[in-house]
Short mmCIF file of C-alpha atoms in Angstrom, two decimals:
data_model
loop_
_atom_site.label_atom_id
_atom_site.label_comp_id
_atom_site.label_asym_id
_atom_site.label_seq_id
_atom_site.Cartn_x
_atom_site.Cartn_y
_atom_site.Cartn_z
CA UNK A 1 48.42 -104.21 41.32
CA UNK A 2 46.08 -101.55 42.73
CA UNK A 3 47.82 -98.35 43.82
CA UNK A 4 46.20 -95.54 45.80
CA UNK A 5 47.48 -92.05 45.04
CA UNK A 6 46.57 -89.37 47.55
CA UNK A 7 47.60 -85.91 48.70
CA UNK A 8 46.24 -82.46 49.35
CA UNK A 9 44.80 -80.18 46.68
CA UNK A 10 47.53 -78.87 44.38
CA UNK A 11 50.10 -81.44 45.48
CA UNK A 12 50.57 -82.82 41.96
CA UNK A 13 48.62 -86.09 42.18
CA UNK A 14 47.37 -85.72 38.62
CA UNK A 15 50.90 -85.16 37.30
CA UNK A 16 52.09 -88.28 39.14
CA UNK A 17 49.11 -90.19 37.70
CA UNK A 18 50.05 -89.03 34.17
CA UNK A 19 53.59 -90.35 34.67
CA UNK A 20 52.20 -93.72 35.77
CA UNK A 21 49.89 -93.73 32.72
CA UNK A 22 52.86 -93.14 30.41
CA UNK A 23 54.35 -96.30 31.91
CA UNK A 24 51.24 -98.35 31.08
CA UNK A 25 49.09 -97.92 34.18
CA UNK A 26 45.36 -97.24 34.00
CA UNK A 27 44.34 -94.19 36.04
CA UNK A 28 40.97 -93.89 37.76
CA UNK A 29 40.49 -90.23 38.72
CA UNK A 30 38.06 -89.55 41.56
CA UNK A 31 37.88 -85.88 40.50
CA UNK A 32 36.86 -86.81 36.95
CA UNK A 33 34.31 -89.33 38.22
CA UNK A 34 32.91 -86.68 40.57
CA UNK A 35 32.53 -84.21 37.69
CA UNK A 36 30.90 -86.83 35.47
CA UNK A 37 28.52 -88.01 38.20
CA UNK A 38 27.28 -84.47 38.83
CA UNK A 39 27.00 -83.52 35.15
CA UNK A 40 25.28 -86.74 34.03
CA UNK A 41 23.04 -87.45 37.02
CA UNK A 42 20.15 -84.99 37.01
CA UNK A 43 18.88 -86.06 40.44
CA UNK A 44 22.26 -85.25 42.00
CA UNK A 45 22.28 -81.88 40.26
CA UNK A 46 18.75 -81.16 41.53
CA UNK A 47 19.80 -82.04 45.10
CA UNK A 48 22.82 -79.74 44.83
CA UNK A 49 20.58 -76.89 43.63
CA UNK A 50 18.17 -77.53 46.54
CA UNK A 51 21.02 -77.32 49.06
CA UNK A 52 23.30 -74.67 47.52
CA UNK A 53 20.85 -72.58 45.47
CA UNK A 54 20.14 -71.85 41.82
CA UNK A 55 23.28 -69.65 41.58
CA UNK A 56 25.41 -72.78 41.11
CA UNK A 57 23.87 -73.16 37.63
CA UNK A 58 25.35 -70.95 34.91
CA UNK A 59 23.27 -69.05 32.35
CA UNK A 60 23.97 -71.86 29.88
CA UNK A 61 22.41 -74.37 32.30
CA UNK A 62 25.68 -76.01 33.33
CA UNK A 63 26.97 -76.48 36.85
CA UNK A 64 29.28 -73.63 37.86
CA UNK A 65 31.88 -75.72 39.65
CA UNK A 66 33.72 -72.66 41.02
CA UNK A 67 30.58 -71.30 42.68
CA UNK A 68 29.69 -74.71 44.06
CA UNK A 69 33.24 -75.09 45.37
CA UNK A 70 33.19 -71.70 47.09
CA UNK A 71 29.89 -72.54 48.79
CA UNK A 72 30.76 -76.13 49.65
CA UNK A 73 34.14 -75.25 51.14
CA UNK A 74 32.85 -72.28 53.13
CA UNK A 75 32.07 -74.53 56.10
CA UNK A 76 32.47 -78.08 57.34
CA UNK A 77 28.68 -78.44 57.31
CA UNK A 78 28.42 -77.46 53.64
CA UNK A 79 31.30 -79.75 52.68
CA UNK A 80 29.54 -82.65 54.41
CA UNK A 81 26.30 -81.84 52.56
CA UNK A 82 28.15 -81.94 49.23
CA UNK A 83 29.88 -85.21 50.13
CA UNK A 84 26.62 -86.83 51.24
CA UNK A 85 25.02 -86.05 47.88
CA UNK A 86 27.93 -86.85 45.54
CA UNK A 87 30.04 -89.53 47.23
CA UNK A 88 27.67 -92.55 47.08
CA UNK A 89 27.39 -92.37 43.27
CA UNK A 90 31.06 -91.45 42.92
CA UNK A 91 32.18 -94.46 44.97
CA UNK A 92 29.91 -96.84 43.03
CA UNK A 93 31.43 -95.64 39.76
CA UNK A 94 34.95 -95.72 41.22
CA UNK A 95 34.46 -99.36 42.22
CA UNK A 96 33.10 -100.26 38.78
CA UNK A 97 36.00 -98.60 36.96
CA UNK A 98 38.61 -100.19 39.24
CA UNK A 99 37.06 -103.64 38.76
CA UNK A 100 36.96 -103.28 34.97
CA UNK A 101 40.50 -101.85 34.72
CA UNK A 102 41.87 -104.57 37.01
CA UNK A 103 40.87 -107.18 34.43
CA UNK A 104 42.86 -105.46 31.69
CA UNK A 105 45.84 -103.71 33.31
CA UNK A 106 48.71 -104.83 35.55
CA UNK A 107 48.76 -101.46 37.34
CA UNK A 108 45.64 -99.50 38.25
CA UNK A 109 46.10 -96.12 39.94
CA UNK A 110 43.30 -94.55 41.99
CA UNK A 111 43.92 -90.78 42.05
CA UNK A 112 41.87 -89.60 45.04
CA UNK A 113 42.51 -86.97 47.71
CA UNK A 114 39.95 -88.73 49.94
CA UNK A 115 41.28 -92.26 49.39
CA UNK A 116 41.88 -92.82 53.11
CA UNK A 117 38.69 -91.03 54.19
CA UNK A 118 36.74 -93.49 52.01
CA UNK A 119 38.60 -96.51 53.45
CA UNK A 120 40.18 -97.37 50.11
CA UNK A 121 43.65 -97.50 51.66
CA UNK A 122 42.56 -100.93 52.95
CA UNK A 123 41.58 -102.06 49.43
CA UNK A 124 44.73 -101.02 47.57
CA UNK A 125 48.03 -102.90 47.51
CA UNK A 126 50.13 -99.78 48.11
CA UNK A 127 49.43 -96.13 48.89
CA UNK A 128 51.49 -93.22 47.58
CA UNK A 129 51.19 -89.81 49.25
CA UNK A 130 52.20 -86.82 47.12
CA UNK A 131 53.47 -84.22 49.61
CA UNK A 132 54.03 -80.63 48.52
CA UNK A 133 54.64 -77.51 50.61
CA UNK A 134 51.73 -75.05 50.87
CA UNK A 135 53.55 -72.28 48.98
CA UNK A 136 54.00 -74.55 45.93
CA UNK A 137 50.41 -75.79 46.11
CA UNK A 138 49.09 -72.22 46.20
CA UNK A 139 51.35 -71.29 43.28
CA UNK A 140 50.07 -74.21 41.17
CA UNK A 141 46.43 -73.60 41.96
CA UNK A 142 46.66 -69.86 41.33
CA UNK A 143 47.84 -70.78 37.82
CA UNK A 144 44.55 -72.73 37.49
CA UNK A 145 42.47 -69.72 38.55
CA UNK A 146 42.07 -70.33 42.29
CA UNK A 147 42.68 -67.55 44.79
CA UNK A 148 44.96 -68.10 47.78
CA UNK A 149 41.90 -67.90 50.05
CA UNK A 150 40.12 -70.63 48.05
CA UNK A 151 43.15 -72.91 48.28
CA UNK A 152 43.42 -72.41 52.04
CA UNK A 153 39.66 -72.94 52.49
CA UNK A 154 39.74 -76.23 50.58
CA UNK A 155 42.88 -77.38 52.38
CA UNK A 156 41.22 -76.68 55.72
CA UNK A 157 38.57 -79.30 54.97
CA UNK A 158 40.87 -81.97 53.57
CA UNK A 159 42.41 -84.77 55.62
CA UNK A 160 45.41 -83.80 57.74
CA UNK A 161 48.77 -84.51 56.12
CA UNK A 162 49.87 -86.38 59.26
CA UNK A 163 46.86 -88.72 58.90
CA UNK A 164 47.65 -89.33 55.24
CA UNK A 165 51.33 -89.99 56.05
CA UNK A 166 50.45 -92.73 58.54
CA UNK A 167 48.69 -94.68 55.79
CA UNK A 168 51.27 -94.16 53.04
CA UNK A 169 53.70 -96.82 51.85
CA UNK A 170 55.53 -94.18 49.81
CA UNK A 171 55.80 -90.44 50.49
CA UNK A 172 56.65 -88.61 47.31
CA UNK A 173 58.00 -85.08 47.93
CA UNK A 174 57.00 -82.84 45.03
CA UNK A 175 58.65 -79.48 45.67
CA UNK A 176 61.00 -79.35 42.71
CA UNK A 177 60.89 -79.78 38.92
CA UNK A 178 58.79 -82.11 36.76
CA UNK A 179 61.99 -83.84 35.68
CA UNK A 180 62.87 -84.67 39.29
CA UNK A 181 59.27 -85.76 39.98
CA UNK A 182 59.34 -88.05 36.94
CA UNK A 183 62.54 -89.70 38.18
CA UNK A 184 61.06 -90.21 41.66
CA UNK A 185 57.91 -91.78 40.20
CA UNK A 186 59.97 -94.04 37.95
CA UNK A 187 61.95 -95.19 41.01
CA UNK A 188 58.67 -96.09 42.73
CA UNK A 189 57.52 -97.96 39.62
CA UNK A 190 60.75 -100.00 39.67
CA UNK A 191 60.25 -100.73 43.37
CA UNK A 192 56.62 -101.79 42.84
CA UNK A 193 57.55 -103.96 39.87
CA UNK A 194 60.30 -105.72 41.83
CA UNK A 195 57.94 -106.39 44.75
CA UNK A 196 54.89 -107.19 42.61
#
């Protein structure tokens, strides 16, 4: 069974994915693929430097993801430029990983904020939306080094929660403890297993 996992930045998608993985699911992370694609594909990195400037490369020669993020999420136009460069390779790799995992695992989870934007909600069997209030998302992301302004800027350019909700088979509220979240995810796993 192919499950799409979506939600806004800081909603806890990765934590939900980890819970699924502990129950035997294979997780395909769009964020991880995106990082790998940029770091391993020199032509993509060159294009990013052409568009966003040499400052996105650290003194050690690595991509400074924070600087790129600040620039890319400073405007809709910049975000679209980033997506146009990265998404084709990301989606090819996502498809390849999903296909391979589907041959070996009963449950494959696609962890992707842009799942619906990419049209993958039509390719998955079920979609789970992780919904978390803004205050909690800011709190979580500040712990990861983001500023409140950065969180709000990134959220501004993500799909609307109402759009995500319309495509979701399950809406998973994540405003409480990890223990409660784990129980909610396990209930969804039981439901999916019974239907599957």
